[in-house]
C-alpha positions as CSV (number, residue, x, y, z in Angstrom):
1,M,0.0,0.0,0.0
2,N,2.7,2.4,1.0
3,L,4.7,1.3,-2.1
4,N,1.8,2.2,-4.4
5,K,1.4,5.6,-2.7
6,I,5.1,6.3,-3.1
7,R,4.9,5.4,-6.8
8,K,1.9,7.6,-7.3
9,N,3.6,10.6,-5.6
10,T,6.7,10.0,-7.7
11,L,4.6,10.0,-10.8
12,I,2.9,13.2,-9.8
13,I,6.3,14.9,-9.1
14,L,7.6,13.8,-12.5
15,L,4.5,15.2,-14.3
16,L,4.9,18.5,-12.4
17,C,8.6,18.7,-13.5
18,V,7.6,18.1,-17.2
19,V,5.0,20.9,-16.9
20,V,7.4,23.3,-15.4
21,I,10.2,22.6,-17.9
22,G,7.7,22.9,-20.8
23,S,6.5,26.2,-19.5
24,I,10.0,27.5,-19.3
25,G,10.6,26.4,-22.8
26,V,7.5,28.2,-24.1
27,I,8.5,31.4,-22.3
28,D,12.0,31.2,-23.8
29,V,10.5,30.8,-27.3
30,L,8.1,33.6,-26.8
31,H,10.8,35.9,-25.4
32,A,13.6,34.8,-27.7
33,K,13.5,38.0,-29.7
34,W,13.6,40.1,-26.6
35,W,16.5,38.4,-25.1
36,Q,18.4,38.5,-28.3
37,A,17.6,42.1,-29.0
38,P,20.7,43.5,-27.3
39,V,22.9,41.3,-29.5
40,W,21.3,42.5,-32.7
41,L,21.6,46.1,-31.5
42,V,25.3,45.7,-31.1
43,K,25.7,44.0,-34.4
44,M,23.6,46.7,-36.1
45,W,25.5,49.6,-34.5
46,N,28.9,48.0,-35.4
47,A,27.7,47.7,-39.0
48,I,26.8,51.4,-39.0
49,L,30.1,52.4,-37.5
50,K,31.9,50.3,-40.1
51,L,30.0,52.1,-42.9
52,E,30.7,55.5,-41.4
53,E,34.4,54.6,-41.2
54,T,34.4,53.6,-44.8
55,Q,32.7,56.9,-45.7
56,K,35.6,58.7,-44.0
57,G,38.0,56.7,-46.2
58,R,36.1,57.6,-49.3
59,L,36.2,61.3,-48.3
60,A,40.0,61.1,-47.9
61,L,40.2,59.3,-51.3
62,I,38.2,62.1,-53.0
63,A,40.5,64.7,-51.5
64,A,43.5,62.8,-52.7
65,L,42.1,62.5,-56.2
66,E,41.1,66.2,-56.3
67,N,44.7,67.1,-55.2
68,E,46.2,64.8,-57.9
69,K,43.8,66.4,-60.5
70,A,44.9,69.9,-59.4
71,L,48.6,69.0,-59.7
72,A,48.0,67.6,-63.2
73,G,46.2,70.9,-64.1
74,D,49.2,72.9,-62.8
75,E,51.6,70.7,-64.8
76,I,49.5,71.2,-67.9
77,A,49.6,75.0,-67.5
78,E,53.3,74.9,-67.0
79,L,53.8,72.7,-70.1
80,K,51.6,75.0,-72.2
81,E,53.7,78.0,-71.2
82,Q,56.9,76.1,-72.1
83,I,55.3,75.2,-75.5
84,N,54.4,78.8,-76.2
85,N,58.0,79.9,-75.4
86,L,59.5,77.2,-77.5
87,M,57.2,78.0,-80.4
88,G,58.2,81.7,-80.1
89,R,61.8,80.8,-80.3
90,R,61.2,78.4,-83.2
91,N,59.3,81.1,-85.1
92,R,62.0,83.7,-84.5
93,L,64.6,81.3,-85.8
94,A,62.5,80.4,-88.9
95,E,61.9,84.1,-89.7
96,Q,65.4,85.5,-89.2
97,N,68.0,85.6,-91.9
98,L,71.5,84.2,-91.2
99,P,73.1,86.8,-88.9
100,N,76.3,88.6,-89.7
101,E,79.2,89.5,-87.4
102,Q,77.6,92.8,-86.5
103,E,74.5,91.1,-85.2
104,K,76.6,88.7,-83.2
105,T,78.6,91.6,-81.7
106,R,75.4,93.5,-80.9
107,A,73.8,90.5,-79.2
108,A,76.9,89.8,-77.2
109,K,77.1,93.4,-76.0
110,A,73.4,93.4,-75.1
111,A,73.9,90.3,-73.0
112,N,77.0,91.7,-71.3
113,D,75.3,95.0,-70.5
114,A,72.3,93.1,-69.0
115,L,74.7,91.0,-66.9
116,D,76.5,94.1,-65.6
117,A,73.2,95.6,-64.6
118,Y,72.1,92.4,-62.9
119,N,75.4,92.2,-61.0
120,K,75.1,95.8,-59.9
121,A,71.6,95.3,-58.6
122,R,72.7,92.1,-56.8
123,S,75.7,93.9,-55.2
124,E,73.4,96.7,-54.0
125,A,71.1,94.1,-52.4
126,K,74.0,92.4,-50.8
127,R,75.4,95.7,-49.4
128,L,72.0,96.5,-47.9
129,R,71.7,93.1,-46.3
130,E,75.1,93.5,-44.6
131,E,74.2,97.0,-43.3
132,I,70.9,95.7,-42.0
133,A,72.7,92.8,-40.2
134,E,75.1,95.3,-38.6
135,L,72.3,97.6,-37.5
136,E,70.3,94.7,-36.0
137,A,73.4,93.5,-34.1
138,K,73.9,97.0,-32.8
139,L,70.2,97.2,-31.8
140,L,70.6,94.0,-29.7
141,R,73.5,95.7,-27.8
142,T,71.5,98.8,-27.2
143,S,69.0,99.2,-24.4
144,P,65.4,100.0,-25.3
145,S,65.6,103.0,-23.0
146,D,68.6,104.4,-24.9
147,E,67.9,107.4,-27.1
148,M,69.7,105.7,-30.0
149,Y,67.4,102.7,-29.9
150,S,64.5,104.3,-31.9
151,S,67.0,105.8,-34.3
152,I,68.6,102.5,-35.1
153,E,65.1,100.9,-35.5
154,F,64.2,103.6,-38.0
155,A,67.4,103.1,-39.9
156,I,66.8,99.4,-40.1
157,N,63.2,99.8,-41.4
158,L,64.4,102.4,-44.0
159,K,67.1,100.0,-45.2
160,K,64.7,97.1,-45.4
161,S,62.5,99.2,-47.6
162,S,65.5,100.0,-49.8
163,L,66.4,96.3,-49.8
164,A,62.9,95.3,-51.0
165,D,63.3,97.8,-53.9
166,A,66.8,96.5,-54.7
167,E,65.6,92.9,-54.7
168,E,62.8,93.8,-57.1
169,E,65.2,95.5,-59.4
170,M,67.6,92.5,-59.2
171,K,64.7,90.2,-60.3
172,T,63.9,92.6,-63.2
173,E,67.5,92.8,-64.3
174,K,68.0,89.0,-64.1
175,A,64.9,88.5,-66.3
176,K,66.4,91.0,-68.8
177,Y,69.8,89.2,-68.7
178,N,68.2,85.8,-69.3
179,A,66.3,87.2,-72.3
180,E,69.4,88.8,-73.8
181,K,71.5,85.7,-73.1
182,Q,68.9,83.5,-74.9
183,A,68.8,86.0,-77.8
184,Y,72.6,85.8,-78.1
185,R,72.4,82.0,-78.1
186,D,69.8,82.1,-80.8
187,V,72.2,84.2,-82.9
188,I,75.1,81.9,-82.2
189,Y,73.2,78.7,-83.0
190,S,71.8,80.1,-86.2
191,L,75.2,81.2,-87.7
192,S,74.9,78.5,-90.3
193,Y,71.9,77.2,-92.2
194,T,72.4,73.6,-91.0
195,T,72.8,74.6,-87.4
196,K,69.6,76.7,-87.7
197,I,67.6,73.8,-89.1
198,D,68.9,71.5,-86.4
199,Q,67.9,74.0,-83.8
200,I,64.4,74.3,-85.2
201,N,64.1,70.5,-85.3
202,R,65.2,70.3,-81.7
203,L,62.6,72.9,-80.7
204,T,60.0,71.1,-82.7
205,Y,60.8,67.8,-80.9
206,Q,60.6,69.5,-77.5
207,I,57.2,71.0,-78.4
208,T,55.9,67.7,-79.7
209,T,57.0,65.8,-76.5
210,R,55.4,68.4,-74.3
211,E,52.2,68.4,-76.3
212,A,52.0,64.6,-75.9
213,K,52.5,64.9,-72.2
214,V,49.7,67.5,-72.1
215,A,47.4,65.1,-73.9
216,A,48.3,62.3,-71.5
217,L,47.7,64.6,-68.5
218,Q,44.3,65.7,-69.9
219,K,43.3,62.0,-70.2
220,K,44.5,61.5,-66.6
221,I,42.3,64.4,-65.5
222,V,39.2,62.9,-67.2
223,K,39.9,59.5,-65.6
224,L,40.4,61.1,-62.2
225,Q,37.2,63.1,-62.6
226,K,35.3,59.8,-63.3
227,E,36.8,58.2,-60.2
228,I,35.8,61.3,-58.2
229,T,32.3,61.1,-59.5
230,D,32.0,57.3,-58.9
231,V,33.3,57.6,-55.3
232,T,31.1,60.6,-54.6
233,N,28.0,58.7,-56.0
234,R,28.9,55.7,-53.8
235,R,29.2,58.0,-50.8
236,V,25.7,59.3,-51.5
237,E,24.4,55.7,-51.8
238,V,26.1,54.7,-48.5
239,D,24.8,57.8,-46.7
240,V,21.3,56.6,-47.6
241,E,22.1,53.1,-46.4
242,I,23.5,54.5,-43.2
243,D,20.3,56.5,-42.6
244,E,18.1,53.4,-43.2
245,K,20.2,51.3,-40.8
246,K,20.1,54.0,-38.2
247,K,16.3,54.2,-38.5
248,K,16.1,50.4,-38.1
249,W,18.5,50.5,-35.2
250,Y,16.4,53.2,-33.4
251,Q,13.3,51.0,-34.0
252,L,15.1,47.9,-32.6
253,E,16.3,49.9,-29.6
254,K,12.7,51.1,-29.0
255,D,11.4,47.6,-29.3
256,A,14.1,46.4,-26.8
257,K,13.1,49.1,-24.3
258,N,9.3,48.3,-24.7
259,P,9.2,44.5,-25.2
260,G,5.4,44.3,-24.7
261,P,3.4,42.2,-22.2
262,Q,5.4,39.8,-20.1
263,I,4.4,36.1,-19.7
264,D,4.3,35.0,-16.1
């Protein structure tokens, strides 16, 4: 009798255990989304951060491409200026007659005179720099309360103004000298018909190679612009994707904070 009672009680206990375990399983299934929500939030936010980091990289790439494009543009401008100068020299050579000794003498004198003027301007600038250095050293040894202090300062500023004028004149005279020197070379190189033709051919070759480089750089700029456009468009697409993911993330966060009715 007691044995039957024990068996009956044991069976009841086992049934209760099955019911309890089953209830817990049902609750877990019903609440699975809620318990997993924080994991999905982290995954979603990490994906957003990764996309935003990629966007920063794209922005840096666009800046680098724009810089490369600007450098190519500057190089084209410089090459075109060189081409114009070379064409001018070639045209002058093609138009001039074979020079005589008088032209050679005149060109040499003009170049020497220009060199003398440049050296004179350079010497003047050098003299002013030395005087300014001496005055500045003297100023350092003079007390600011000394009556001579302001006079020395005034003299320094005056000489600095003169130095600026002298340096500007030096640049002008140097440009003149370079022009006269090139004119003299043109005369020397064209003393014979054969030399003149060779010089023209060399100038033509230099022009052609620079024109080819300009064409290549222009193609490079077109390619860079396409890359810039593609990356910019992709940035716009990803910005939209980021906005959508953020909206989804905010909704998921909201759902996580308000999971709905709880099951007891």
